[in-house]
């Protein structure tokens, strides 16, 4: 029996066991929407803007380890989706985006709502396809899911012209697929792993630096085992939080631009560094020349060879899938007789503990104005550290990363690589869809929230009981902070004038809104919000306008050149 | 330093723009780029002449390998290799200059492949340097038009690039 392209597309999604498609209809995808309508296996979530569709698919994926799927129409549908695609690309999130395209015979003629989707998205996808013949559709979909999820994950776009959704052919969906031009390495080189084990066992000042690759590859158990077995200090990047339990005694906090004093000092002064699924980002090691001033041996485990020796030269590169490589490494160490140098390691811990006494995350607890850090500490307490936290971009994002202690992976969902304001709410929608019973909290700022505020309407339609924590400082706080530090207090266009009444706004969408103005009301407001299990509650916390994120490594500075709260 | 990178890639629409897009997006140099299908029609072979430090060349090869349509990448500079470029050059050749022009072409082992009343079109292959030298030797005033392919290259001896 022959099926239409639209039917085939839906059959492919069913074969991939796709639960949700986040999308928005339009002319080029009408046949696809028609087929969606005729079945009930794949559920469609109607967002209010295509950026929301891609972020929601992204949040769905990050919180569930499944592929996020979005469906958008041609032209403006695709261009609206680009921000979300680029966001997923920078953080290596597996997604499949299906975009409608004008009919094949109209391509290139400046047809209505035509845009070169493959061209426009090329730099921000792992791969993309234009399907010109219905006979290629099923195989292309199979490739898209395969590429999105294997190797270093990432978004894949499939552009489908309208006539292809109408044309018919036989449907066959392959079980497996192989591509001669695409063979990601999984198993680490055993000789290299041996070298790494030897370096680790001889280290006097070791440091384990783990990133988003640990989350993406579900390697938290292996990482935790390795760190505890060796007794070494461990730090996580912003993307790696939850990859190692934050409440474990070996955890020294996040590192980088807003990392802890102790994490950055240990990173700089270690003699053996193991980077695991982390890519030596400029927000993590600061100025590479400054970082290179201290001699140290670096072991780097990453599935993407191009992440290795990109910004920092490494001594022992290991290309492979984190859990597999760590399993091998753990086995090798366990089988051998040699153990870490106990005396040296304990002296190293003494040094780290001394750095810890700086108490670098300290803030004024007696303040009469609500401190954002206080809100996050209370949020952590009240949710018992067990919520899924999504975030927007800015100061609130950094405070959430610093003050919410993530013990488990896939609980911290934020845009690290692209830093996309507007990510938080739609990502929370995806996370709540994937985890209907979890507490999902969106930590946001009044500027970021307004970038995808329309999704409050989607939340109502699908009854998503997200809790929004708006740290409202009436500033683009992160921008204001840079202007204070580096631009002579000239707050050029970073003040948020004419803000909406968020409480009324939430109410007008059919949600609950609460404004909190005093530190004494923070706890009760949070408790009240979490009691409302079935409702979205928007908490508008009026926070200190002048609070800054500390420590801070200025742009282009060395990792240990930190600005600390006490210095100001 | 100058490098010649040879790439085998799927002979598919869009593959070329992925490679050229990669070079412009990441700020790598392209001195020349040539591409044509191979004896196995599903594959194309591309030759890119680029320059950069060792680290940059390493990143270029890794980034190229990461492109889904790229099957194999080699840096020809890692081993002995041969490099050739083809140039078609149209020069002024009026009656009084004809003999000179012919002699010049012979010295560089060029072939005259088209003749008109006032022009010669010469075909010349060699390294880029040789072609440059020919242009230099002729002098700008006699040159009407040049068309160069950009370099293509192959390893010497047993080394082969194939799947
Ligand atoms: C306002 C703001 C401030 C920021 N400040 C900081 C900061 O202070 N500290 C900080 O750390 N970040 C900070 N960031 C985030 C920063 O920009 C980067 O996004 C982040 O540091 C990158 O994290 P990562 O190195 O873990 O890499 P990711 O982007 O998570 O990359 C993952 C790596 O793992 C590899 N990988 C993927 N899958 C596998 C697998 N299966 N096996 C092996 N390897 C795999 C990938 O190839 C890649 O190299 C900030 C961002 C913003 C917006
Ligand atoms: C789409 C987008 N535009 C601009 C920026 C630059 N930017 C980074 S943080 C920030 C301010 C965020 O303000 P707010 O959401 O109120 O958070 P706060 O820093 O005050 O906590 C801006 C404008 C960005 N990251 N994303
Ligand atoms: Mg703000």
Short mmCIF file of N, CA and C in Angstrom, two decimals, chain A residues 127-129 139 143 146-147 177-183, chain B residues 6-19 34-38 40-46 64-73 161-163:
data_model
loop_
_atom_site.label_atom_id
_atom_site.label_comp_id
_atom_site.label_asym_id
_atom_site.label_seq_id
_atom_site.Cartn_x
_atom_site.Cartn_y
_atom_site.Cartn_z
N UNK A 127 23.31 18.35 11.37
CA UNK A 127 23.17 18.06 9.95
C UNK A 127 21.76 18.48 9.53
N UNK A 128 21.56 18.68 8.23
CA UNK A 128 20.20 18.94 7.78
C UNK A 128 19.97 18.35 6.40
N UNK A 129 18.70 18.18 6.07
CA UNK A 129 18.33 17.54 4.81
C UNK A 129 17.19 18.31 4.16
N UNK A 139 13.84 7.08 4.95
CA UNK A 139 15.26 6.88 5.23
C UNK A 139 15.89 8.15 5.82
N UNK A 143 17.75 8.58 9.36
CA UNK A 143 19.08 9.18 9.50
C UNK A 143 19.04 10.34 10.50
N UNK A 146 19.01 9.07 13.98
CA UNK A 146 20.29 8.41 14.23
C UNK A 146 21.40 9.45 14.47
N UNK A 147 21.44 10.44 13.60
CA UNK A 147 22.49 11.47 13.74
C UNK A 147 22.29 12.29 15.00
N UNK A 177 20.59 1.50 10.82
CA UNK A 177 21.14 2.25 9.70
C UNK A 177 22.64 2.38 9.89
N UNK A 178 23.37 2.38 8.79
CA UNK A 178 24.79 2.72 8.91
C UNK A 178 25.12 3.67 7.77
N UNK A 179 26.03 4.58 8.02
CA UNK A 179 26.42 5.56 7.01
C UNK A 179 27.93 5.51 6.89
N UNK A 180 28.42 5.31 5.67
CA UNK A 180 29.87 5.15 5.52
C UNK A 180 30.64 6.40 5.94
N UNK A 181 29.95 7.55 5.86
CA UNK A 181 30.66 8.79 6.15
C UNK A 181 30.52 9.20 7.62
N UNK A 182 29.88 8.38 8.42
CA UNK A 182 29.61 8.80 9.80
C UNK A 182 29.78 7.61 10.74
N UNK A 183 30.87 7.58 11.45
CA UNK A 183 31.15 6.47 12.37
C UNK A 183 31.76 6.97 13.67
N UNK B 6 43.07 17.03 1.12
CA UNK B 6 42.23 16.29 0.17
C UNK B 6 41.09 15.63 0.93
N UNK B 7 39.91 15.73 0.35
CA UNK B 7 38.71 15.26 1.04
C UNK B 7 37.90 14.38 0.10
N UNK B 8 37.50 13.22 0.60
CA UNK B 8 36.51 12.43 -0.12
C UNK B 8 35.17 12.68 0.55
N UNK B 9 34.18 13.04 -0.24
CA UNK B 9 32.88 13.31 0.38
C UNK B 9 31.75 12.80 -0.50
N UNK B 10 30.61 12.61 0.14
CA UNK B 10 29.45 12.14 -0.60
C UNK B 10 29.15 13.14 -1.71
N UNK B 11 28.89 12.62 -2.90
CA UNK B 11 28.58 13.47 -4.04
C UNK B 11 27.10 13.87 -3.95
N UNK B 12 26.81 14.78 -3.04
CA UNK B 12 25.42 15.18 -2.81
C UNK B 12 25.28 16.69 -2.87
N UNK B 13 24.09 17.13 -3.25
CA UNK B 13 23.83 18.56 -3.29
C UNK B 13 24.05 19.13 -1.89
N UNK B 14 24.72 20.23 -1.81
CA UNK B 14 24.87 20.85 -0.50
C UNK B 14 26.16 20.51 0.22
N UNK B 15 26.83 19.44 -0.20
CA UNK B 15 28.05 19.04 0.51
C UNK B 15 29.12 20.12 0.38
N UNK B 16 29.23 20.69 -0.82
CA UNK B 16 30.23 21.74 -1.06
C UNK B 16 29.98 22.94 -0.15
N UNK B 17 28.71 23.33 -0.02
CA UNK B 17 28.44 24.52 0.79
C UNK B 17 28.71 24.25 2.27
N UNK B 18 28.59 23.00 2.69
CA UNK B 18 28.95 22.69 4.08
C UNK B 18 30.44 22.91 4.32
N UNK B 19 31.24 22.50 3.34
CA UNK B 19 32.69 22.66 3.51
C UNK B 19 33.06 24.14 3.44
N UNK B 34 38.97 22.98 -5.17
CA UNK B 34 38.49 22.34 -6.40
C UNK B 34 37.71 21.10 -6.01
N UNK B 35 36.75 20.75 -6.85
CA UNK B 35 35.96 19.56 -6.54
C UNK B 35 35.44 18.95 -7.82
N UNK B 36 35.42 17.61 -7.85
CA UNK B 36 34.84 16.89 -8.99
C UNK B 36 34.54 15.47 -8.53
N UNK B 37 33.62 14.80 -9.21
CA UNK B 37 33.31 13.42 -8.85
C UNK B 37 34.53 12.52 -9.09
N UNK B 38 34.60 11.41 -8.38
CA UNK B 38 35.71 10.48 -8.56
C UNK B 38 35.27 9.34 -9.47
N UNK B 40 34.42 6.60 -8.58
CA UNK B 40 33.23 6.05 -7.92
C UNK B 40 32.23 7.21 -7.85
N UNK B 41 31.21 7.20 -8.71
CA UNK B 41 30.40 8.41 -8.91
C UNK B 41 29.67 8.92 -7.67
N UNK B 42 29.51 8.07 -6.66
CA UNK B 42 28.81 8.56 -5.46
C UNK B 42 29.74 9.40 -4.58
N UNK B 43 31.01 9.45 -4.95
CA UNK B 43 31.96 10.23 -4.15
C UNK B 43 32.55 11.38 -4.95
N UNK B 44 32.79 12.48 -4.27
CA UNK B 44 33.53 13.58 -4.88
C UNK B 44 34.87 13.69 -4.17
N UNK B 45 35.84 14.24 -4.89
CA UNK B 45 37.10 14.55 -4.23
C UNK B 45 37.31 16.05 -4.30
N UNK B 46 37.63 16.59 -3.14
CA UNK B 46 37.83 18.02 -3.05
C UNK B 46 39.26 18.26 -2.62
N UNK B 64 36.52 19.11 9.53
CA UNK B 64 36.09 18.52 8.26
C UNK B 64 35.58 17.10 8.48
N UNK B 65 36.32 16.34 9.27
CA UNK B 65 35.91 14.96 9.56
C UNK B 65 34.55 14.90 10.24
N UNK B 66 34.24 15.97 10.97
CA UNK B 66 32.98 16.00 11.71
C UNK B 66 31.78 16.20 10.78
N UNK B 67 32.00 16.79 9.61
CA UNK B 67 30.88 16.98 8.69
C UNK B 67 30.35 15.61 8.28
N UNK B 68 29.05 15.48 8.36
CA UNK B 68 28.45 14.16 8.16
C UNK B 68 28.73 13.61 6.75
N UNK B 69 28.80 14.48 5.75
CA UNK B 69 28.99 13.99 4.38
C UNK B 69 30.45 13.68 4.04
N UNK B 70 31.36 14.05 4.92
CA UNK B 70 32.78 13.82 4.63
C UNK B 70 33.15 12.39 5.01
N UNK B 71 33.74 11.69 4.04
CA UNK B 71 34.10 10.30 4.29
C UNK B 71 35.55 10.18 4.77
N UNK B 72 36.45 10.92 4.16
CA UNK B 72 37.86 10.84 4.54
C UNK B 72 38.57 12.15 4.28
N UNK B 73 39.54 12.42 5.12
CA UNK B 73 40.31 13.65 4.98
C UNK B 73 41.80 13.31 5.11
N UNK B 161 44.19 7.55 -1.16
CA UNK B 161 43.02 8.08 -0.48
C UNK B 161 41.80 7.49 -1.19
N UNK B 162 41.19 6.51 -0.55
CA UNK B 162 40.00 5.88 -1.12
C UNK B 162 39.25 5.19 0.02
N UNK B 163 38.04 4.71 -0.27
CA UNK B 163 37.34 4.04 0.82
C UNK B 163 37.39 2.54 0.63
#
